[in-house]
mmCIF file of C-alpha atoms in Angstrom:
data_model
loop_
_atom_site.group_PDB
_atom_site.id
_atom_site.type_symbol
_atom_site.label_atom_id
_atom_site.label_comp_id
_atom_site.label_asym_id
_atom_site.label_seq_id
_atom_site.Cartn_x
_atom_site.Cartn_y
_atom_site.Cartn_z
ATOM 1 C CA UNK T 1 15.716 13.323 16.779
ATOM 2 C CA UNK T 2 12.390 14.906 16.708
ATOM 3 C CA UNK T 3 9.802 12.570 14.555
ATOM 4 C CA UNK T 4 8.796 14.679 11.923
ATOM 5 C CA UNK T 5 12.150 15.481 10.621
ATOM 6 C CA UNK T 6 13.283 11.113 10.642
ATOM 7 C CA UNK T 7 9.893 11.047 8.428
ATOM 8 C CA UNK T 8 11.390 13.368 6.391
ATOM 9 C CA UNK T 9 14.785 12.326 6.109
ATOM 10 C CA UNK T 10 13.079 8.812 5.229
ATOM 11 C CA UNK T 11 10.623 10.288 2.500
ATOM 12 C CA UNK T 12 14.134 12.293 1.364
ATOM 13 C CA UNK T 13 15.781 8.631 0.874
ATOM 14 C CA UNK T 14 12.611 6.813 -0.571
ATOM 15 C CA UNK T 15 12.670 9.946 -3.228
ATOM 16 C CA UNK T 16 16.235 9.219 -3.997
ATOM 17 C CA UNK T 17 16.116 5.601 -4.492
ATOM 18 C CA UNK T 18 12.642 4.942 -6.129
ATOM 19 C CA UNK T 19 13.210 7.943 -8.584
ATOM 20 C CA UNK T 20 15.477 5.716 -10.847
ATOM 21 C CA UNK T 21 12.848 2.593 -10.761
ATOM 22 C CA UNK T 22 10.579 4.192 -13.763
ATOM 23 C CA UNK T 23 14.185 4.527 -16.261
ATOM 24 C CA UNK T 24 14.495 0.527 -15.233
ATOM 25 C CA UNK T 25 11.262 0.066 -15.943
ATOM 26 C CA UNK T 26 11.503 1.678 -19.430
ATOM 27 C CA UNK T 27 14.630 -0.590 -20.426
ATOM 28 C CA UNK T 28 13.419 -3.803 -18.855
ATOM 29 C CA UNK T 29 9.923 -3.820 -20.401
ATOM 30 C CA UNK T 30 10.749 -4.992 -23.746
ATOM 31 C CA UNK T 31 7.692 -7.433 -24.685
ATOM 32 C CA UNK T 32 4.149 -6.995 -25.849
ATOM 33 C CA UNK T 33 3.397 -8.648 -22.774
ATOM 34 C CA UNK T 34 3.078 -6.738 -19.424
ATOM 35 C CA UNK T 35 2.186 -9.615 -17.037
ATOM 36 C CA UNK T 36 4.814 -11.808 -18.431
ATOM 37 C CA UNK T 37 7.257 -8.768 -17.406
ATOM 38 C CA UNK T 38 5.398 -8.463 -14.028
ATOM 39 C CA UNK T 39 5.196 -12.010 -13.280
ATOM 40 C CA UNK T 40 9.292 -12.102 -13.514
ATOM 41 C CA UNK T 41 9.914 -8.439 -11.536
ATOM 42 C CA UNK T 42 7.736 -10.209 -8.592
ATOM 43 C CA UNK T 43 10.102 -12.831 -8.160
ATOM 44 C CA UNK T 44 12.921 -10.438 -8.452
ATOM 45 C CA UNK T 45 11.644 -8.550 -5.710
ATOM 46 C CA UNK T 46 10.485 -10.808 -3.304
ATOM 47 C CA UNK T 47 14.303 -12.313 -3.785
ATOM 48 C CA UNK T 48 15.765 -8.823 -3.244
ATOM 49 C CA UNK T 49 13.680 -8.055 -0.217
ATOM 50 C CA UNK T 50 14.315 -11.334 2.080
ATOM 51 C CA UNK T 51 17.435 -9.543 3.176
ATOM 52 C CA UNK T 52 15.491 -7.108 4.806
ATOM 53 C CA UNK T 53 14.190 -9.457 7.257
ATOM 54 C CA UNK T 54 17.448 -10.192 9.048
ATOM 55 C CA UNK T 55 18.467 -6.132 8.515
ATOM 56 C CA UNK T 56 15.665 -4.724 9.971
ATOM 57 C CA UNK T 57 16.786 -4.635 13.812
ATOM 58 C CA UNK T 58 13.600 -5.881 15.423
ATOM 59 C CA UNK T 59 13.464 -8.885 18.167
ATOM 60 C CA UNK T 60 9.675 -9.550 17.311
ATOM 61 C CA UNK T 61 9.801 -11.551 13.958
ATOM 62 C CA UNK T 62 7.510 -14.155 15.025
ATOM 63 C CA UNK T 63 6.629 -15.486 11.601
ATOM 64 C CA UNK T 64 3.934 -17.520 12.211
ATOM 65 C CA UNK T 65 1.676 -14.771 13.977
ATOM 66 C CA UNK T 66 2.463 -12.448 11.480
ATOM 67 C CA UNK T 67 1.472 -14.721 8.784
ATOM 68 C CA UNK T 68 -1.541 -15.309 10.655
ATOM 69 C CA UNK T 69 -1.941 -11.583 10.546
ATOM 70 C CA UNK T 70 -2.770 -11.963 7.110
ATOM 71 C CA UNK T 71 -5.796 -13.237 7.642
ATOM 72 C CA UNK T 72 -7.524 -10.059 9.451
ATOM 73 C CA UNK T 73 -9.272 -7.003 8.549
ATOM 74 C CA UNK T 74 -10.253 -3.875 10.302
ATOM 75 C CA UNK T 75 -14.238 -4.182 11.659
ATOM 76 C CA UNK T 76 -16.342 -1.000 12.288
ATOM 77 C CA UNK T 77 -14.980 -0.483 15.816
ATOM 78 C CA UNK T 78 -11.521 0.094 14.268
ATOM 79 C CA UNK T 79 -9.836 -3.038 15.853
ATOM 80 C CA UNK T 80 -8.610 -6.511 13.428
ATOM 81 C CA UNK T 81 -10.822 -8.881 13.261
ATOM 82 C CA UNK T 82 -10.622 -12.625 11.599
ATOM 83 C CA UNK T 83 -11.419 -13.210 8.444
ATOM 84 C CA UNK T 84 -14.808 -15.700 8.564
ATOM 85 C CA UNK T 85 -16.186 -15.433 5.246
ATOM 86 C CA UNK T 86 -15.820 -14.541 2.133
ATOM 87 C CA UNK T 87 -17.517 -10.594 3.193
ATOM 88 C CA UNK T 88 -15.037 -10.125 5.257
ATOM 89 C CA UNK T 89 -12.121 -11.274 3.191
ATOM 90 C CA UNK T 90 -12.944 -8.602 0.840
ATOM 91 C CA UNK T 91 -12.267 -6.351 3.116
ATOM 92 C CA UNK T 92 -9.389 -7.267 4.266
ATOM 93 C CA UNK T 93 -6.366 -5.285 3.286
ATOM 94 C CA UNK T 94 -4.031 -8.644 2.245
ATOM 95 C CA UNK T 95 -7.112 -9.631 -0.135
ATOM 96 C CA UNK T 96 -6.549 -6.676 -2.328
ATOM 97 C CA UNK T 97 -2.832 -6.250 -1.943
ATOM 98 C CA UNK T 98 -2.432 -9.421 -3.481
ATOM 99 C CA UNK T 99 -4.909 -8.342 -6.237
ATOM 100 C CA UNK T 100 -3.177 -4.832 -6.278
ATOM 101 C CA UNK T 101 0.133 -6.080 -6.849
ATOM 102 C CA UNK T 102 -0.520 -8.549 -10.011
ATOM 103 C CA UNK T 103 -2.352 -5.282 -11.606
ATOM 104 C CA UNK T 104 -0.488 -2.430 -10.554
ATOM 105 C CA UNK T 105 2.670 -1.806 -12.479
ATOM 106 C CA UNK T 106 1.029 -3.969 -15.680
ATOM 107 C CA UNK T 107 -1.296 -1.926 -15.928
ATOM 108 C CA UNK T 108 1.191 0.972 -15.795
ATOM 109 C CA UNK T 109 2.935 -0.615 -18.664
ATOM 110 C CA UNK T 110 -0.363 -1.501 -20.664
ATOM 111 C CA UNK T 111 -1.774 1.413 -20.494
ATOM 112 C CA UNK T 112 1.331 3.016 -21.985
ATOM 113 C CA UNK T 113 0.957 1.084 -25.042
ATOM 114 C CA UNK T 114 -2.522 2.269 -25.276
ATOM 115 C CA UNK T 115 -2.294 6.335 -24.556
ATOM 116 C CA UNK T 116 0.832 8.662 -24.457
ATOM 117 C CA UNK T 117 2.930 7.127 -21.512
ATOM 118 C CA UNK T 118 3.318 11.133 -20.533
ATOM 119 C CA UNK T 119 -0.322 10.962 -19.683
ATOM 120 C CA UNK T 120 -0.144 7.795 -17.791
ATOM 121 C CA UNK T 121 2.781 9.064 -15.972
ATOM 122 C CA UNK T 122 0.731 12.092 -14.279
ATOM 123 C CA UNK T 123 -2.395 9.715 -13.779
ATOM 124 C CA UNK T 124 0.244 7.472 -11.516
ATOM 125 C CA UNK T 125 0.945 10.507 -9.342
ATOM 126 C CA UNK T 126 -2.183 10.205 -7.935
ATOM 127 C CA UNK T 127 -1.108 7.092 -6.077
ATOM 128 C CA UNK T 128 0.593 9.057 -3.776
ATOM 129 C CA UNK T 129 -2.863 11.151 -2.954
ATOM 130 C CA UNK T 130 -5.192 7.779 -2.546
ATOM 131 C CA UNK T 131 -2.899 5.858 -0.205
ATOM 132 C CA UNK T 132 -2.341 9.302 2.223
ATOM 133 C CA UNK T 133 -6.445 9.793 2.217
ATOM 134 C CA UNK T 134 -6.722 5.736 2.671
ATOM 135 C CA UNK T 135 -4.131 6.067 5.978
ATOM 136 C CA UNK T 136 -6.136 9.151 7.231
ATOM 137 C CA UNK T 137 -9.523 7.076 7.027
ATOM 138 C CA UNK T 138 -7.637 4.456 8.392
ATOM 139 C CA UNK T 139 -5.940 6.849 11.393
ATOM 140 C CA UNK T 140 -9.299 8.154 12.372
ATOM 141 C CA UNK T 141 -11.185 4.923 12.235
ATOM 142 C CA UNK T 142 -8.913 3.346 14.822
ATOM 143 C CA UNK T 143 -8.001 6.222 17.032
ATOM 144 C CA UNK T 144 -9.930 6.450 20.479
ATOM 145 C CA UNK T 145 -9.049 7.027 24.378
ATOM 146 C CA UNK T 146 -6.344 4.093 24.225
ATOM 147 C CA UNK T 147 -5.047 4.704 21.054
ATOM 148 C CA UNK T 148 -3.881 7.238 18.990
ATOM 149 C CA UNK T 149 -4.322 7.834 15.564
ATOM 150 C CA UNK T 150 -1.688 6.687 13.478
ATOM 151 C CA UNK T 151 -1.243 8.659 10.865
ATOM 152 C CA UNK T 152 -3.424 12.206 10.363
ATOM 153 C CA UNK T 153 -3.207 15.190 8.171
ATOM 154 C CA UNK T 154 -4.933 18.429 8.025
ATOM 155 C CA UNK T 155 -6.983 20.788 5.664
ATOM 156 C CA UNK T 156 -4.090 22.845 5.123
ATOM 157 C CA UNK T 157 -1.434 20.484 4.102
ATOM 158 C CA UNK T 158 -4.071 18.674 2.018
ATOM 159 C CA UNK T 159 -3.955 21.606 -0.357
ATOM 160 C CA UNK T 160 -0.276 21.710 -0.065
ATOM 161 C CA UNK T 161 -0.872 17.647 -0.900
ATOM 162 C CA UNK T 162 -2.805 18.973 -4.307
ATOM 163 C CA UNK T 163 -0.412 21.587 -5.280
ATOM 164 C CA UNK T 164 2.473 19.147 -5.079
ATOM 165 C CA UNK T 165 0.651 16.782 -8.009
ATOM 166 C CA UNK T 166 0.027 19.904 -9.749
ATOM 167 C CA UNK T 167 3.588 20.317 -9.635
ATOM 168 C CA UNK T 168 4.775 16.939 -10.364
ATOM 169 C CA UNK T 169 2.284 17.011 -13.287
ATOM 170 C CA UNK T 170 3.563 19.970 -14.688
ATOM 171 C CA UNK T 171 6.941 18.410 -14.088
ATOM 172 C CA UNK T 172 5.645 15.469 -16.286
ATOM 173 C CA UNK T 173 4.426 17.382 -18.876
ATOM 174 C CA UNK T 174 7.753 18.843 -20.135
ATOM 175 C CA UNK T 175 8.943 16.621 -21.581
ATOM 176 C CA UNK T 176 6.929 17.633 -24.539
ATOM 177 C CA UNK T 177 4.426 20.749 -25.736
ATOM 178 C CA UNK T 178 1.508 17.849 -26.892
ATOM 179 C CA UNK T 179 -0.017 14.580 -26.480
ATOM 180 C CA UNK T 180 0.497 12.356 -29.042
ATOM 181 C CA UNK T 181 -2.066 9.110 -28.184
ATOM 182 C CA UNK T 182 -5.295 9.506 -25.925
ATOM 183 C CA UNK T 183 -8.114 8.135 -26.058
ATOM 184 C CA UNK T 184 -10.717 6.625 -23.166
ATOM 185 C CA UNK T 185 -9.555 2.857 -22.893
ATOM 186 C CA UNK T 186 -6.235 3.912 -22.076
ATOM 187 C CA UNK T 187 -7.458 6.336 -19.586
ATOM 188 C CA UNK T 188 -9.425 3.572 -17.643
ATOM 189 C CA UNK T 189 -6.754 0.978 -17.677
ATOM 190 C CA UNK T 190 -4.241 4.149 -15.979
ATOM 191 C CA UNK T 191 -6.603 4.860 -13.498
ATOM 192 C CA UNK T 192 -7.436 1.291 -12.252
ATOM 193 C CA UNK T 193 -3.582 0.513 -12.818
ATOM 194 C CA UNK T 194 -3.214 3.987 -10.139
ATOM 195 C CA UNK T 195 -5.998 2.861 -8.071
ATOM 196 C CA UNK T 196 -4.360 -0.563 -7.883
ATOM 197 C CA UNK T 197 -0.817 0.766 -7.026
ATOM 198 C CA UNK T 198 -2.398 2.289 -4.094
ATOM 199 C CA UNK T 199 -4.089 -0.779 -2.982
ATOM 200 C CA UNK T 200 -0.614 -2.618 -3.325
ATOM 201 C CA UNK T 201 1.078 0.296 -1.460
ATOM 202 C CA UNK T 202 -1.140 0.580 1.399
ATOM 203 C CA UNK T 203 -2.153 -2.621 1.729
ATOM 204 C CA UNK T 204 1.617 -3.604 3.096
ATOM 205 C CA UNK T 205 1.151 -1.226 5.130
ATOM 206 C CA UNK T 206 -1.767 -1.332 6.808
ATOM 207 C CA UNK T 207 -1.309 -5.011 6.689
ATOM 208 C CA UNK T 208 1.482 -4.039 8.569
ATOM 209 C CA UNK T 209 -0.563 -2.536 11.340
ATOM 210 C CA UNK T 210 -2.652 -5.169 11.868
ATOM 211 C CA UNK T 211 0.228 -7.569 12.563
ATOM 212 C CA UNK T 212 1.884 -5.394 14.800
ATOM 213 C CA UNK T 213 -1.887 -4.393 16.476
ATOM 214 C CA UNK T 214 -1.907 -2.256 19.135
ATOM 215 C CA UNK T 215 1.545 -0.881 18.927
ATOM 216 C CA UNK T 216 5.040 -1.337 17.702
ATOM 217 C CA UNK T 217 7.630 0.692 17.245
ATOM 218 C CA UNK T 218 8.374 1.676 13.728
ATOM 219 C CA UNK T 219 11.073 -1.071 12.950
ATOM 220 C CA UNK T 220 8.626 -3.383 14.054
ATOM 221 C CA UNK T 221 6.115 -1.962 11.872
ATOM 222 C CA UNK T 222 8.400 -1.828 8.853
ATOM 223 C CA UNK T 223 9.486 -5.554 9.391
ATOM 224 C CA UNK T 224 5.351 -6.174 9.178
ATOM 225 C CA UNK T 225 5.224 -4.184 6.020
ATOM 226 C CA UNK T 226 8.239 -5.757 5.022
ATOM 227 C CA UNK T 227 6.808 -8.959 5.431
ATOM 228 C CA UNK T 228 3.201 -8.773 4.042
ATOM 229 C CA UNK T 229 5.234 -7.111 0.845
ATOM 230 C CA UNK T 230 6.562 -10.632 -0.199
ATOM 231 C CA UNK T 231 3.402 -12.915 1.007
ATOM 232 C CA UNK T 232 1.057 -10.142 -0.923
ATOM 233 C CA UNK T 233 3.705 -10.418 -4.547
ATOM 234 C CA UNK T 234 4.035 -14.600 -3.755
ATOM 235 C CA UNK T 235 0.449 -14.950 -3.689
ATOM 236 C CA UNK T 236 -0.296 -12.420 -6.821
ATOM 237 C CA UNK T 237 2.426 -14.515 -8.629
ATOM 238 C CA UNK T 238 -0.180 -17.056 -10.181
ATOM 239 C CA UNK T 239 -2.629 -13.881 -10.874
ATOM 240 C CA UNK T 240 0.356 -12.598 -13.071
ATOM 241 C CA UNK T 241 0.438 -15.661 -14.738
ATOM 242 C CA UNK T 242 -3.058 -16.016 -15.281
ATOM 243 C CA UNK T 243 -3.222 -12.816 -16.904
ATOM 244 C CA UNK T 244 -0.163 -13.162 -19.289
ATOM 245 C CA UNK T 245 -1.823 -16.264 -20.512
ATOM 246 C CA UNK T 246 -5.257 -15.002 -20.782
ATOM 247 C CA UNK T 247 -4.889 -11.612 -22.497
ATOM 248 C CA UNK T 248 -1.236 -12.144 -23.999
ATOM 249 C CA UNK T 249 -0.520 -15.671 -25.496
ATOM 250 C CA UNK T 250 2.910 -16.498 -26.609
ATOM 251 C CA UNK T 251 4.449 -14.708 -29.850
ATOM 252 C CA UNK T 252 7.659 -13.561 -31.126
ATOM 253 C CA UNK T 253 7.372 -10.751 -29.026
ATOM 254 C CA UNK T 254 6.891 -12.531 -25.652
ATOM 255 C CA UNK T 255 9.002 -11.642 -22.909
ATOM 256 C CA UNK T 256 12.452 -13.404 -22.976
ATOM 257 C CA UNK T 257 14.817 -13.841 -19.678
ATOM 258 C CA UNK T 258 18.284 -12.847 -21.178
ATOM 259 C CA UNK T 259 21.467 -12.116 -18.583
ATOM 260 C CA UNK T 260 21.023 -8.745 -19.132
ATOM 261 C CA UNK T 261 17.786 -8.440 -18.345
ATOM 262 C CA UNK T 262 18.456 -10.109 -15.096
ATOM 263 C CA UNK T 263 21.054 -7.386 -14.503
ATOM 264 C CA UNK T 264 18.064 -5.116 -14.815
ATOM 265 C CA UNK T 265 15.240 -7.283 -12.955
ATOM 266 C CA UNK T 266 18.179 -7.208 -10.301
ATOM 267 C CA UNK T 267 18.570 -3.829 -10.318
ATOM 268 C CA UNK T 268 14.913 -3.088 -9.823
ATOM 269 C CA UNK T 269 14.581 -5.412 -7.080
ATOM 270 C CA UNK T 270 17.214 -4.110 -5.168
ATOM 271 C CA UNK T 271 15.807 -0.190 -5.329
ATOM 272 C CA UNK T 272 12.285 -0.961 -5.095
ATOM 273 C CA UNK T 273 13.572 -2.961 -1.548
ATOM 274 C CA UNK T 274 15.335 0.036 -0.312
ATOM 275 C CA UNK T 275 13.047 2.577 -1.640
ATOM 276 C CA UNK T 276 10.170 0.859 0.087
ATOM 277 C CA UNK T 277 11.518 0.426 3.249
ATOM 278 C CA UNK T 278 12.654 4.414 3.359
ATOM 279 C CA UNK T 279 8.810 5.132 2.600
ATOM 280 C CA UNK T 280 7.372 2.603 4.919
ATOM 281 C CA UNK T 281 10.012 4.639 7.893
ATOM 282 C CA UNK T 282 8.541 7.940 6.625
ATOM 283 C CA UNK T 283 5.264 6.225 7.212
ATOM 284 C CA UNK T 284 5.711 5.092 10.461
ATOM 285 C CA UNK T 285 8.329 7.141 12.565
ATOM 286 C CA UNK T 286 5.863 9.768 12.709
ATOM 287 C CA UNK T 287 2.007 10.090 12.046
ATOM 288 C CA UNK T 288 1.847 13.272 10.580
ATOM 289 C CA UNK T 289 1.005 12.566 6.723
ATOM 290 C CA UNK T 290 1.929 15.905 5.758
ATOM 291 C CA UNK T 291 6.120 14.656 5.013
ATOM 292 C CA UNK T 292 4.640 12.428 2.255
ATOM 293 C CA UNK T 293 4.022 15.578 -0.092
ATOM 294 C CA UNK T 294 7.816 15.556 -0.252
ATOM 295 C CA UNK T 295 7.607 11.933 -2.371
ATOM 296 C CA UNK T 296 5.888 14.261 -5.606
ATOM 297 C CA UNK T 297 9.692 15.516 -5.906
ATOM 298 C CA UNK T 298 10.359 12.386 -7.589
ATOM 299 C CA UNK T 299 9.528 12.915 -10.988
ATOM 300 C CA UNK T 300 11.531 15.824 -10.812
ATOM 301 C CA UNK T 301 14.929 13.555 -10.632
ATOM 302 C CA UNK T 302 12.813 10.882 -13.022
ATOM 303 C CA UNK T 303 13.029 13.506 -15.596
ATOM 304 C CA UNK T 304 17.085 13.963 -14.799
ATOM 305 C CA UNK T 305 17.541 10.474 -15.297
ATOM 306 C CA UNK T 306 15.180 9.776 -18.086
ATOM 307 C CA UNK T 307 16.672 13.310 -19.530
ATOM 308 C CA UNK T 308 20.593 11.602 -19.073
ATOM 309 C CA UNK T 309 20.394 7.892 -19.687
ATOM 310 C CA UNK T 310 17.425 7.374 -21.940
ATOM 311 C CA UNK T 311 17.750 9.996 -24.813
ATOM 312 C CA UNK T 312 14.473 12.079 -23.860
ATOM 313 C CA UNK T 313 14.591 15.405 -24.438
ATOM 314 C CA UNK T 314 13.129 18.511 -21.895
ATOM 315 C CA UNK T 315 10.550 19.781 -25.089
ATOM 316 C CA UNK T 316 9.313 22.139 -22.394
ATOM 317 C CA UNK T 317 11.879 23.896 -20.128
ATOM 318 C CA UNK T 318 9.329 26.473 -18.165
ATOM 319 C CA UNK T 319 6.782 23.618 -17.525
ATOM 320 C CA UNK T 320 9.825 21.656 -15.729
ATOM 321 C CA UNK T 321 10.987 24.947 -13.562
ATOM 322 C CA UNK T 322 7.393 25.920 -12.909
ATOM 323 C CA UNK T 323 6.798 22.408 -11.829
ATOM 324 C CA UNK T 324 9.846 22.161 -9.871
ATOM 325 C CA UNK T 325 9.452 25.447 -7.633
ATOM 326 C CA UNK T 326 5.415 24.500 -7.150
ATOM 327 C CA UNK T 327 6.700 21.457 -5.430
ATOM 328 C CA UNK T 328 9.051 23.573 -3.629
ATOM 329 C CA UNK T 329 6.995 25.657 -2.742
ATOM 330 C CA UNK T 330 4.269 23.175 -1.414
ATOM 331 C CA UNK T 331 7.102 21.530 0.551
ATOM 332 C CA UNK T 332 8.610 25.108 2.284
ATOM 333 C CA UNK T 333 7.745 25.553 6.200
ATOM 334 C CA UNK T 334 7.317 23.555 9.107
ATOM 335 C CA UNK T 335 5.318 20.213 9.027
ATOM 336 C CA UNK T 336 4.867 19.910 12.087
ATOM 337 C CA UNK T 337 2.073 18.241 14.331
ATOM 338 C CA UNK T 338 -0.058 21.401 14.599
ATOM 339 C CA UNK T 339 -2.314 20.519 11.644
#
């Protein structure tokens, strides 16, 4: 099957799956406290995800040299390079998706206490933008004679990239006519909660590159994501905790571990798993970055589910269609190679 059309079959799937993670999100985050709620959904998902390791058919799951992988980051010839002070691992990409991944989705959830979760919503589609111009960077920095680059995307489909948010936004927005909440601190803690998701997101997998350095074929490469994905939410475990205890203490509205909340915890960990491997495959079965515009279609079935299990109404019916064909739109053609 030609490469571009796996990626998109894979972006297709990780749309599919990880467009029903923000509803569990909304029913699972009961508490005052987001890093209490974070600290529980790591463990969750690192348990949901060590499956993956035996269904991922790769022969080279040498765990010790990929753990050791952990300790690299790319120099300024565009090769890994060992970690041998405390410069360098602040560079490295397993540094800051350990940090990412303790901020990330509580910050999501904080800032939605703070500003109209609408708002916050749209800010978080901008993820999606930062980690495809972090793996271009990262595609041209390593590319040379000997190897390719990994992952690359044109002018053109960059401004098909922009008018998919625009659509996704617009997709966001109609769920209402107005704002209700906004103000500047809730702003900020959004965008360092967006900047943060894409730290966590492409930090697996560029992680993932380094551990698989020079090559690998993509279920090699996913099994590296895979991997750095539960060392990077392990290690931002006690960062969780930290927070919860520093900026939330205990009250009667701390977070409480009921059955059905593990139902839910469960649920999450499971989709997030599957989702994430489907985008790591549309990642890495083909370089061309342009399939990823395809992933702004989620809120698009986030606002079917949100609209059909949690009560919200569509306030805004043309935003929603306007929305949905701009992503359409920005999707129609060939994405090809030829960028």
């Amino acid at each position: 099957m030609n490469p571009t059309i796996k990626g998109v079959l894979w972006a297709v799937a990780a749309v599919a799956i990880g467009s029903w993670l923000p509803l569990f999100y909304l029913f699972s985050h009961i508490s005052d406290d987001p890093f209490a709620w974070r600290s529980w959904l790591l463990v969750f998902q690192v348990v949901t995800l060590l499956p993956a390791f035996f269904l991922i058919p790769t022969d080279n799951k040498r765990w010790a040299d990929k753990a050791r992988g952990l300790l690299y980051y790319w120099n300024r010839d565009g090769e890994p390079a060992r970690i041998s002070n405390l410069w360098d691992m602040v560079r490295s990409p397993a540094f800051w998706m350990v940090v990412s991944f303790a901020l990330d989705l509580a910050f999501w959830v904080w800032a939605a206490t703070l500003i109209d979760p609408l708002v916050v919503t749209i800010i978080f589609q901008l993820v999606l933008i930062g980690m495809v111009w972090m793996a271009a960077r990262l595609g041209k920095k390593i590319a040379d004679e000997d190897h390719p680059a990994p992952h690359f995307i044109g002018a053109k489909h960059w401004t098909l990239m922009v008018f998919s948010f625009i659509g996704a936004a617009l997709v966001i927005w109609s769920e209402t006519g107005e704002v209700s909440t906004l103000n500047w601190a809730g702003i900020v803690v959004a965008l360092v909660g967006a900047i943060t998701a894409t730290g966590s997101l492409w930090g697996t997998v560029s992680t993932g590159r380094i551990m698989g350095w020079p090559g690998g074929g993509a279920n090699d490469l996913v099994w590296n994501a895979t991997f750095s994905a539960v060392a990077g939410r392990v290690f931002a475990l006690p960062l969780t905790i930290l927070g919860s205890i520093l900026f939330f203490p205990p009250s009667e509205d701390s977070f409480r571990l009921t059955w059905n909340m593990v139902g839910l915890l469960s649920l999450i960990g499971v989709f997030n798993a599957a989702g994430a491997m489907s985008h790591r495959y549309s990642l890495f079965v083909t370089p061309s970055l342009s399939i990823q515009r395809i992933m702004f279609f989620s809120p698009v079935l986030q606002m079917v589910w949100l609209w059909r299990f949690a009560d919200v109404a569509i306030a805004n019916p043309p935003a929603l269609l306007m929305g949905t064909a701009i992503v359409l739109l920005a999707n129609l053609g060939w994405q090809g190679k030829a960028l």
